[in-house]
Amino acid sequence: MSNEDITLTAGDAEVTVLPGDGGRIGGLRIGGQELLRQGERFGCFPMVPWCGRIRQGRFLDGATVRQMPLNAPPHAIHGTARDGVWHTARTSGTEAVITHDLVAPWPHPGRVTQLVALAEDSLTLTMSVETYDDSFPAQIGWHPWFNRNLGGTDVQLDFKPAWQEERGPDHLPTGNRIDPRPGPWDDCFGMPGGVDVTLTWPGRLELKVTSREEWVVVYDEQAEAVCVEPQTGPPNGLNTLPRLVTPLEPLEASATWSWRRL
């Protein structure tokens, strides 16, 4: 198994997958136009085995309190897999499967598998976390950095969440659900019917981010990019809404980006 860069093509769409750089999507080009912000921190990276921030890096694992490194002091953020090397399991012209083994500082052995599937008008990302040993809480999500501007008017966001997680001064949900407020956002929203967010670059492209999951974080406070992040639970969810991975039941999620020219 290698960790060399992978290029997928379908019609005029091209995706670069970077197993050696945290399993991220390094680029998505449609008709030669790059949609993702470039750079080693950007593209679209997988958030696993947790999404967003864990309060003070601590979470309850059964009766044990676990401490993760504080990579966004005073919190731990976005999981460990984006900092690790992934390996290529198989590729074709339009699909790639890459894997990552969970290791320290994560306390439990497990394997993450990510399928990247490109079509002429869509990109589907599917991720699973499996364990063959003990059970543990986990989350799955994706953190894309879409370019705010593709050479015309800035992107417009359209979505209709059922609620917004009230954000405390520590950037974590307080546990209160409030009516959605206008942006700019660095906030988590609930969409019980599934994530459905439309990004429109006027006169150029419309892209829809959809997922069966009901949680999405929207971040648009940066001048260069906006983020629409489907995930299996809210920030600090290892403490407030844990999803358990067991030897009999892996955790799996998927997200699709579909587009059309305007």
PDB file of C-alpha atoms in Angstrom:
ATOM      1  CA  MET A   1       0.000   0.000   0.000  1.00  0.00           C
ATOM      2  CA  SER A   2       1.324   3.452  -0.935  1.00  0.00           C
ATOM      3  CA  ASN A   3       0.479   6.959   0.167  1.00  0.00           C
ATOM      4  CA  GLU A   4       1.165   8.729  -3.117  1.00  0.00           C
ATOM      5  CA  ASP A   5      -1.225  11.391  -4.386  1.00  0.00           C
ATOM      6  CA  ILE A   6      -4.247  10.105  -6.307  1.00  0.00           C
ATOM      7  CA  THR A   7      -6.037  11.906  -9.153  1.00  0.00           C
ATOM      8  CA  LEU A   8      -9.615  10.981 -10.092  1.00  0.00           C
ATOM      9  CA  THR A   9     -11.393  12.303 -13.180  1.00  0.00           C
ATOM     10  CA  ALA A  10     -14.977  12.190 -14.467  1.00  0.00           C
ATOM     11  CA  GLY A  11     -16.014  14.424 -17.350  1.00  0.00           C
ATOM     12  CA  ASP A  12     -14.481  17.840 -16.672  1.00  0.00           C
ATOM     13  CA  ALA A  13     -14.273  17.193 -12.897  1.00  0.00           C
ATOM     14  CA  GLU A  14     -10.958  16.310 -11.279  1.00  0.00           C
ATOM     15  CA  VAL A  15     -10.216  15.455  -7.650  1.00  0.00           C
ATOM     16  CA  THR A  16      -6.867  15.078  -5.925  1.00  0.00           C
ATOM     17  CA  VAL A  17      -6.709  12.764  -2.893  1.00  0.00           C
ATOM     18  CA  LEU A  18      -3.715  13.103  -0.555  1.00  0.00           C
ATOM     19  CA  PRO A  19      -3.274   9.971   1.601  1.00  0.00           C
ATOM     20  CA  GLY A  20       0.103  11.214   2.828  1.00  0.00           C
ATOM     21  CA  ASP A  21      -1.376  14.516   4.031  1.00  0.00           C
ATOM     22  CA  GLY A  22      -4.043  13.426   6.481  1.00  0.00           C
ATOM     23  CA  GLY A  23      -6.290  11.705   3.951  1.00  0.00           C
ATOM     24  CA  ARG A  24      -7.541  15.064   2.737  1.00  0.00           C
ATOM     25  CA  ILE A  25      -9.028  16.074  -0.583  1.00  0.00           C
ATOM     26  CA  GLY A  26      -6.342  18.388  -1.903  1.00  0.00           C
ATOM     27  CA  GLY A  27      -8.371  19.851  -4.733  1.00  0.00           C
ATOM     28  CA  LEU A  28     -11.643  19.741  -6.655  1.00  0.00           C
ATOM     29  CA  ARG A  29     -11.489  21.285 -10.109  1.00  0.00           C
ATOM     30  CA  ILE A  30     -14.548  21.662 -12.330  1.00  0.00           C
ATOM     31  CA  GLY A  31     -13.748  22.776 -15.846  1.00  0.00           C
ATOM     32  CA  GLY A  32     -10.307  23.764 -14.570  1.00  0.00           C
ATOM     33  CA  GLN A  33     -11.741  25.962 -11.794  1.00  0.00           C
ATOM     34  CA  GLU A  34     -10.430  25.095  -8.306  1.00  0.00           C
ATOM     35  CA  LEU A  35     -13.208  25.086  -5.688  1.00  0.00           C
ATOM     36  CA  LEU A  36     -11.112  24.354  -2.587  1.00  0.00           C
ATOM     37  CA  ARG A  37      -8.691  26.686  -0.857  1.00  0.00           C
ATOM     38  CA  GLN A  38      -5.160  25.483  -1.449  1.00  0.00           C
ATOM     39  CA  GLY A  39      -2.524  24.813   1.202  1.00  0.00           C
ATOM     40  CA  GLU A  40      -1.498  22.044   3.590  1.00  0.00           C
ATOM     41  CA  ARG A  41      -4.117  23.026   6.202  1.00  0.00           C
ATOM     42  CA  PHE A  42      -6.927  23.378   3.703  1.00  0.00           C
ATOM     43  CA  GLY A  43      -8.595  21.386   0.929  1.00  0.00           C
ATOM     44  CA  CYS A  44     -11.078  19.120   2.716  1.00  0.00           C
ATOM     45  CA  PHE A  45      -9.840  17.035   5.624  1.00  0.00           C
ATOM     46  CA  PRO A  46     -11.544  14.192   7.494  1.00  0.00           C
ATOM     47  CA  MET A  47     -12.502  14.859  11.111  1.00  0.00           C
ATOM     48  CA  VAL A  48     -12.153  11.569  12.974  1.00  0.00           C
ATOM     49  CA  PRO A  49     -12.341  10.120  15.644  1.00  0.00           C
ATOM     50  CA  TRP A  50     -13.982  13.397  16.738  1.00  0.00           C
ATOM     51  CA  CYS A  51     -15.294  16.606  15.153  1.00  0.00           C
ATOM     52  CA  GLY A  52     -14.672  20.172  16.244  1.00  0.00           C
ATOM     53  CA  ARG A  53     -13.504  20.915  19.765  1.00  0.00           C
ATOM     54  CA  ILE A  54     -13.423  18.687  22.842  1.00  0.00           C
ATOM     55  CA  ARG A  55     -13.692  20.819  25.982  1.00  0.00           C
ATOM     56  CA  GLN A  56     -10.203  20.983  27.523  1.00  0.00           C
ATOM     57  CA  GLY A  57      -9.299  17.911  25.469  1.00  0.00           C
ATOM     58  CA  ARG A  58     -11.059  15.585  27.922  1.00  0.00           C
ATOM     59  CA  PHE A  59     -13.804  13.081  27.267  1.00  0.00           C
ATOM     60  CA  LEU A  60     -15.408  10.289  29.245  1.00  0.00           C
ATOM     61  CA  ASP A  61     -14.612   6.837  27.861  1.00  0.00           C
ATOM     62  CA  GLY A  62     -16.744   4.481  29.938  1.00  0.00           C
ATOM     63  CA  ALA A  63     -15.573   5.241  33.468  1.00  0.00           C
ATOM     64  CA  THR A  64     -12.205   6.618  32.318  1.00  0.00           C
ATOM     65  CA  VAL A  65     -11.425  10.272  31.604  1.00  0.00           C
ATOM     66  CA  ARG A  66      -9.197  10.530  28.514  1.00  0.00           C
ATOM     67  CA  GLN A  67      -6.952  13.490  27.746  1.00  0.00           C
ATOM     68  CA  MET A  68      -6.193  14.494  24.161  1.00  0.00           C
ATOM     69  CA  PRO A  69      -3.414  16.948  23.199  1.00  0.00           C
ATOM     70  CA  LEU A  70      -4.565  20.594  23.337  1.00  0.00           C
ATOM     71  CA  ASN A  71      -3.905  21.483  19.702  1.00  0.00           C
ATOM     72  CA  ALA A  72      -6.347  24.427  19.879  1.00  0.00           C
ATOM     73  CA  PRO A  73      -5.765  25.572  23.491  1.00  0.00           C
ATOM     74  CA  PRO A  74      -7.625  25.243  25.769  1.00  0.00           C
ATOM     75  CA  HIS A  75      -9.278  22.532  23.650  1.00  0.00           C
ATOM     76  CA  ALA A  76      -8.460  19.598  21.377  1.00  0.00           C
ATOM     77  CA  ILE A  77      -9.828  19.988  17.862  1.00  0.00           C
ATOM     78  CA  HIS A  78     -10.762  17.986  14.728  1.00  0.00           C
ATOM     79  CA  GLY A  79      -9.478  14.510  15.618  1.00  0.00           C
ATOM     80  CA  THR A  80      -6.131  12.855  15.002  1.00  0.00           C
ATOM     81  CA  ALA A  81      -6.465  11.345  11.518  1.00  0.00           C
ATOM     82  CA  ARG A  82      -5.886  14.629   9.654  1.00  0.00           C
ATOM     83  CA  ASP A  83      -2.357  14.684  11.120  1.00  0.00           C
ATOM     84  CA  GLY A  84      -1.558  11.080  10.194  1.00  0.00           C
ATOM     85  CA  VAL A  85      -0.607   9.154   7.097  1.00  0.00           C
ATOM     86  CA  TRP A  86      -3.290   7.214   5.241  1.00  0.00           C
ATOM     87  CA  HIS A  87      -2.652   4.358   2.836  1.00  0.00           C
ATOM     88  CA  THR A  88      -4.235   3.517  -0.488  1.00  0.00           C
ATOM     89  CA  ALA A  89      -6.252   0.293  -0.474  1.00  0.00           C
ATOM     90  CA  ARG A  90      -7.468   0.521  -4.079  1.00  0.00           C
ATOM     91  CA  THR A  91      -8.097   3.029  -6.863  1.00  0.00           C
ATOM     92  CA  SER A  92      -9.815   3.256 -10.210  1.00  0.00           C
ATOM     93  CA  GLY A  93     -10.290   6.181 -12.563  1.00  0.00           C
ATOM     94  CA  THR A  94     -13.176   7.574 -10.512  1.00  0.00           C
ATOM     95  CA  GLU A  95     -12.817   5.987  -7.034  1.00  0.00           C
ATOM     96  CA  ALA A  96     -10.229   5.697  -4.303  1.00  0.00           C
ATOM     97  CA  VAL A  97     -10.311   3.837  -0.997  1.00  0.00           C
ATOM     98  CA  ILE A  98      -7.805   4.926   1.640  1.00  0.00           C
ATOM     99  CA  THR A  99      -7.306   3.713   5.207  1.00  0.00           C
ATOM    100  CA  HIS A 100      -5.845   5.006   8.453  1.00  0.00           C
ATOM    101  CA  ASP A 101      -5.070   3.067  11.614  1.00  0.00           C
ATOM    102  CA  LEU A 102      -5.890   4.921  14.832  1.00  0.00           C
ATOM    103  CA  VAL A 103      -2.823   5.145  17.072  1.00  0.00           C
ATOM    104  CA  ALA A 104      -1.657   7.188  20.082  1.00  0.00           C
ATOM    105  CA  PRO A 105      -2.644   9.683  21.348  1.00  0.00           C
ATOM    106  CA  TRP A 106      -6.033   8.066  20.585  1.00  0.00           C
ATOM    107  CA  PRO A 107      -6.383   5.370  23.255  1.00  0.00           C
ATOM    108  CA  HIS A 108      -8.094   2.644  21.212  1.00  0.00           C
ATOM    109  CA  PRO A 109      -7.008   0.623  18.176  1.00  0.00           C
ATOM    110  CA  GLY A 110      -9.275   1.021  15.198  1.00  0.00           C
ATOM    111  CA  ARG A 111      -9.279   1.485  11.461  1.00  0.00           C
ATOM    112  CA  VAL A 112     -10.765   4.342   9.459  1.00  0.00           C
ATOM    113  CA  THR A 113     -11.713   3.732   5.831  1.00  0.00           C
ATOM    114  CA  GLN A 114     -12.608   6.535   3.449  1.00  0.00           C
ATOM    115  CA  LEU A 115     -14.155   6.046   0.011  1.00  0.00           C
ATOM    116  CA  VAL A 116     -13.877   8.925  -2.451  1.00  0.00           C
ATOM    117  CA  ALA A 117     -16.220   8.503  -5.438  1.00  0.00           C
ATOM    118  CA  LEU A 118     -16.294  11.057  -8.270  1.00  0.00           C
ATOM    119  CA  ALA A 119     -18.996  11.432 -10.921  1.00  0.00           C
ATOM    120  CA  GLU A 120     -19.348  14.101 -13.607  1.00  0.00           C
ATOM    121  CA  ASP A 121     -21.640  16.164 -11.382  1.00  0.00           C
ATOM    122  CA  SER A 122     -20.918  14.973  -7.822  1.00  0.00           C
ATOM    123  CA  LEU A 123     -18.359  13.857  -5.284  1.00  0.00           C
ATOM    124  CA  THR A 124     -19.380  11.408  -2.550  1.00  0.00           C
ATOM    125  CA  LEU A 125     -17.266  10.860   0.564  1.00  0.00           C
ATOM    126  CA  THR A 126     -17.997   7.856   2.781  1.00  0.00           C
ATOM    127  CA  MET A 127     -16.103   7.100   5.972  1.00  0.00           C
ATOM    128  CA  SER A 128     -16.290   4.310   8.536  1.00  0.00           C
ATOM    129  CA  VAL A 129     -14.583   3.599  11.849  1.00  0.00           C
ATOM    130  CA  GLU A 130     -14.157  -0.054  12.836  1.00  0.00           C
ATOM    131  CA  THR A 131     -12.716  -1.807  15.852  1.00  0.00           C
ATOM    132  CA  TYR A 132     -11.795  -5.449  16.326  1.00  0.00           C
ATOM    133  CA  ASP A 133     -11.019  -4.983  19.997  1.00  0.00           C
ATOM    134  CA  ASP A 134     -12.786  -2.808  22.571  1.00  0.00           C
ATOM    135  CA  SER A 135     -15.612  -0.326  22.049  1.00  0.00           C
ATOM    136  CA  PHE A 136     -15.151   3.438  22.112  1.00  0.00           C
ATOM    137  CA  PRO A 137     -17.007   6.684  21.388  1.00  0.00           C
ATOM    138  CA  ALA A 138     -16.273   8.401  18.076  1.00  0.00           C
ATOM    139  CA  GLN A 139     -17.454  10.962  15.549  1.00  0.00           C
ATOM    140  CA  ILE A 140     -17.048  11.355  11.792  1.00  0.00           C
ATOM    141  CA  GLY A 141     -17.125  14.555   9.762  1.00  0.00           C
ATOM    142  CA  TRP A 142     -15.548  16.490   6.889  1.00  0.00           C
ATOM    143  CA  HIS A 143     -14.068  19.975   6.924  1.00  0.00           C
ATOM    144  CA  PRO A 144     -13.995  21.473   3.421  1.00  0.00           C
ATOM    145  CA  TRP A 145     -12.575  24.941   2.748  1.00  0.00           C
ATOM    146  CA  PHE A 146     -14.519  26.218  -0.270  1.00  0.00           C
ATOM    147  CA  ASN A 147     -13.045  29.274  -1.962  1.00  0.00           C
ATOM    148  CA  ARG A 148     -15.224  32.276  -1.139  1.00  0.00           C
ATOM    149  CA  ASN A 149     -14.727  33.735  -4.595  1.00  0.00           C
ATOM    150  CA  LEU A 150     -14.276  32.011  -7.949  1.00  0.00           C
ATOM    151  CA  GLY A 151     -13.489  35.194  -9.839  1.00  0.00           C
ATOM    152  CA  GLY A 152     -16.921  36.849  -9.694  1.00  0.00           C
ATOM    153  CA  THR A 153     -19.278  37.593  -6.803  1.00  0.00           C
ATOM    154  CA  ASP A 154     -18.664  36.027  -3.378  1.00  0.00           C
ATOM    155  CA  VAL A 155     -20.385  32.729  -2.604  1.00  0.00           C
ATOM    156  CA  GLN A 156     -23.873  32.809  -1.064  1.00  0.00           C
ATOM    157  CA  LEU A 157     -25.026  30.231   1.507  1.00  0.00           C
ATOM    158  CA  ASP A 158     -28.589  28.966   1.737  1.00  0.00           C
ATOM    159  CA  PHE A 159     -29.838  26.479   4.333  1.00  0.00           C
ATOM    160  CA  LYS A 160     -32.822  26.104   6.646  1.00  0.00           C
ATOM    161  CA  PRO A 161     -31.774  24.532   9.951  1.00  0.00           C
ATOM    162  CA  ALA A 162     -34.292  23.609  12.619  1.00  0.00           C
ATOM    163  CA  TRP A 163     -32.089  25.101  15.321  1.00  0.00           C
ATOM    164  CA  GLN A 164     -28.713  26.552  16.124  1.00  0.00           C
ATOM    165  CA  GLU A 165     -26.572  25.312  18.995  1.00  0.00           C
ATOM    166  CA  GLU A 166     -26.003  28.267  21.296  1.00  0.00           C
ATOM    167  CA  ARG A 167     -22.265  28.923  21.347  1.00  0.00           C
ATOM    168  CA  GLY A 168     -20.618  29.813  24.628  1.00  0.00           C
ATOM    169  CA  PRO A 169     -17.592  32.076  25.116  1.00  0.00           C
ATOM    170  CA  ASP A 170     -15.382  28.975  24.890  1.00  0.00           C
ATOM    171  CA  HIS A 171     -16.678  28.316  21.319  1.00  0.00           C
ATOM    172  CA  LEU A 172     -18.521  25.173  22.475  1.00  0.00           C
ATOM    173  CA  PRO A 173     -22.267  24.509  22.530  1.00  0.00           C
ATOM    174  CA  THR A 174     -23.873  25.411  25.847  1.00  0.00           C
ATOM    175  CA  GLY A 175     -26.544  22.714  25.466  1.00  0.00           C
ATOM    176  CA  ASN A 176     -29.246  25.262  24.594  1.00  0.00           C
ATOM    177  CA  ARG A 177     -30.915  25.180  21.193  1.00  0.00           C
ATOM    178  CA  ILE A 178     -31.843  28.603  19.822  1.00  0.00           C
ATOM    179  CA  ASP A 179     -33.506  29.964  16.695  1.00  0.00           C
ATOM    180  CA  PRO A 180     -30.980  30.266  13.858  1.00  0.00           C
ATOM    181  CA  ARG A 181     -29.261  33.633  13.799  1.00  0.00           C
ATOM    182  CA  PRO A 182     -27.741  35.506  10.864  1.00  0.00           C
ATOM    183  CA  GLY A 183     -24.024  35.105  10.172  1.00  0.00           C
ATOM    184  CA  PRO A 184     -21.152  35.385  10.128  1.00  0.00           C
ATOM    185  CA  TRP A 185     -20.965  31.960  11.737  1.00  0.00           C
ATOM    186  CA  ASP A 186     -18.653  29.599  13.508  1.00  0.00           C
ATOM    187  CA  ASP A 187     -21.627  27.589  14.667  1.00  0.00           C
ATOM    188  CA  CYS A 188     -23.307  24.203  14.707  1.00  0.00           C
ATOM    189  CA  PHE A 189     -26.820  23.739  13.333  1.00  0.00           C
ATOM    190  CA  GLY A 190     -29.370  20.937  13.537  1.00  0.00           C
ATOM    191  CA  MET A 191     -31.058  19.618  10.385  1.00  0.00           C
ATOM    192  CA  PRO A 192     -33.094  16.553  11.482  1.00  0.00           C
ATOM    193  CA  GLY A 193     -34.075  15.702   7.901  1.00  0.00           C
ATOM    194  CA  GLY A 194     -30.420  15.556   6.891  1.00  0.00           C
ATOM    195  CA  VAL A 195     -27.820  18.166   6.057  1.00  0.00           C
ATOM    196  CA  ASP A 196     -28.771  20.222   2.990  1.00  0.00           C
ATOM    197  CA  VAL A 197     -26.762  23.385   2.314  1.00  0.00           C
ATOM    198  CA  THR A 198     -26.483  25.193  -1.027  1.00  0.00           C
ATOM    199  CA  LEU A 199     -23.455  27.276  -1.966  1.00  0.00           C
ATOM    200  CA  THR A 200     -23.964  29.554  -4.969  1.00  0.00           C
ATOM    201  CA  TRP A 201     -21.228  31.432  -6.787  1.00  0.00           C
ATOM    202  CA  PRO A 202     -23.521  33.746  -8.829  1.00  0.00           C
ATOM    203  CA  GLY A 203     -23.249  33.267 -12.567  1.00  0.00           C
ATOM    204  CA  ARG A 204     -20.775  30.431 -12.139  1.00  0.00           C
ATOM    205  CA  LEU A 205     -21.711  27.401 -10.070  1.00  0.00           C
ATOM    206  CA  GLU A 206     -24.206  25.993  -7.583  1.00  0.00           C
ATOM    207  CA  LEU A 207     -23.004  23.279  -5.207  1.00  0.00           C
ATOM    208  CA  LYS A 208     -25.149  21.372  -2.710  1.00  0.00           C
ATOM    209  CA  VAL A 209     -23.697  19.687   0.374  1.00  0.00           C
ATOM    210  CA  THR A 210     -25.980  16.886   1.550  1.00  0.00           C
ATOM    211  CA  SER A 211     -25.740  14.115   4.128  1.00  0.00           C
ATOM    212  CA  ARG A 212     -28.059  11.810   6.044  1.00  0.00           C
ATOM    213  CA  GLU A 213     -26.465  13.171   9.231  1.00  0.00           C
ATOM    214  CA  GLU A 214     -28.335  15.936  11.049  1.00  0.00           C
ATOM    215  CA  TRP A 215     -25.439  18.107  12.224  1.00  0.00           C
ATOM    216  CA  VAL A 216     -23.551  20.723  10.246  1.00  0.00           C
ATOM    217  CA  VAL A 217     -21.004  23.315  11.317  1.00  0.00           C
ATOM    218  CA  VAL A 218     -20.842  26.437   9.149  1.00  0.00           C
ATOM    219  CA  TYR A 219     -17.760  28.654   9.357  1.00  0.00           C
ATOM    220  CA  ASP A 220     -17.595  31.771   7.208  1.00  0.00           C
ATOM    221  CA  GLU A 221     -15.519  34.183   9.295  1.00  0.00           C
ATOM    222  CA  GLN A 222     -12.462  33.894   7.046  1.00  0.00           C
ATOM    223  CA  ALA A 223     -11.957  36.224   4.089  1.00  0.00           C
ATOM    224  CA  GLU A 224     -10.668  33.541   1.732  1.00  0.00           C
ATOM    225  CA  ALA A 225     -12.995  30.588   2.301  1.00  0.00           C
ATOM    226  CA  VAL A 226     -16.209  29.215   3.789  1.00  0.00           C
ATOM    227  CA  CYS A 227     -16.662  25.810   5.439  1.00  0.00           C
ATOM    228  CA  VAL A 228     -19.761  23.589   5.465  1.00  0.00           C
ATOM    229  CA  GLU A 229     -19.027  20.576   7.671  1.00  0.00           C
ATOM    230  CA  PRO A 230     -21.466  17.632   7.896  1.00  0.00           C
ATOM    231  CA  GLN A 231     -20.797  15.515  10.972  1.00  0.00           C
ATOM    232  CA  THR A 232     -22.295  12.780  13.137  1.00  0.00           C
ATOM    233  CA  GLY A 233     -22.673  14.970  16.221  1.00  0.00           C
ATOM    234  CA  PRO A 234     -22.071  18.469  17.564  1.00  0.00           C
ATOM    235  CA  PRO A 235     -18.757  19.879  18.796  1.00  0.00           C
ATOM    236  CA  ASN A 236     -17.797  18.322  22.143  1.00  0.00           C
ATOM    237  CA  GLY A 237     -20.042  15.449  21.096  1.00  0.00           C
ATOM    238  CA  LEU A 238     -17.766  12.779  22.577  1.00  0.00           C
ATOM    239  CA  ASN A 239     -19.035  14.132  25.900  1.00  0.00           C
ATOM    240  CA  THR A 240     -22.578  15.211  25.043  1.00  0.00           C
ATOM    241  CA  LEU A 241     -23.766  12.865  22.285  1.00  0.00           C
ATOM    242  CA  PRO A 242     -21.322   9.965  21.895  1.00  0.00           C
ATOM    243  CA  ARG A 243     -21.722   7.409  19.115  1.00  0.00           C
ATOM    244  CA  LEU A 244     -20.279   4.055  20.114  1.00  0.00           C
ATOM    245  CA  VAL A 245     -18.055   2.002  17.812  1.00  0.00           C
ATOM    246  CA  THR A 246     -18.171  -1.693  18.721  1.00  0.00           C
ATOM    247  CA  PRO A 247     -16.690  -4.853  17.155  1.00  0.00           C
ATOM    248  CA  LEU A 248     -20.169  -5.628  15.824  1.00  0.00           C
ATOM    249  CA  GLU A 249     -21.206  -2.118  14.780  1.00  0.00           C
ATOM    250  CA  PRO A 250     -18.870   0.320  13.017  1.00  0.00           C
ATOM    251  CA  LEU A 251     -19.682   4.014  12.735  1.00  0.00           C
ATOM    252  CA  GLU A 252     -20.302   5.118   9.147  1.00  0.00           C
ATOM    253  CA  ALA A 253     -21.301   8.392   7.513  1.00  0.00           C
ATOM    254  CA  SER A 254     -21.319   9.909   4.055  1.00  0.00           C
ATOM    255  CA  ALA A 255     -21.599  13.331   2.437  1.00  0.00           C
ATOM    256  CA  THR A 256     -22.202  14.308  -1.182  1.00  0.00           C
ATOM    257  CA  TRP A 257     -21.297  17.484  -3.019  1.00  0.00           C
ATOM    258  CA  SER A 258     -23.328  17.854  -6.198  1.00  0.00           C
ATOM    259  CA  TRP A 259     -22.992  20.767  -8.611  1.00  0.00           C
ATOM    260  CA  ARG A 260     -24.384  22.418 -11.691  1.00  0.00           C
ATOM    261  CA  ARG A 261     -23.165  25.298 -13.809  1.00  0.00           C
ATOM    262  CA  LEU A 262     -25.108  28.548 -13.812  1.00  0.00           C
TER     263      LEU A 262
END
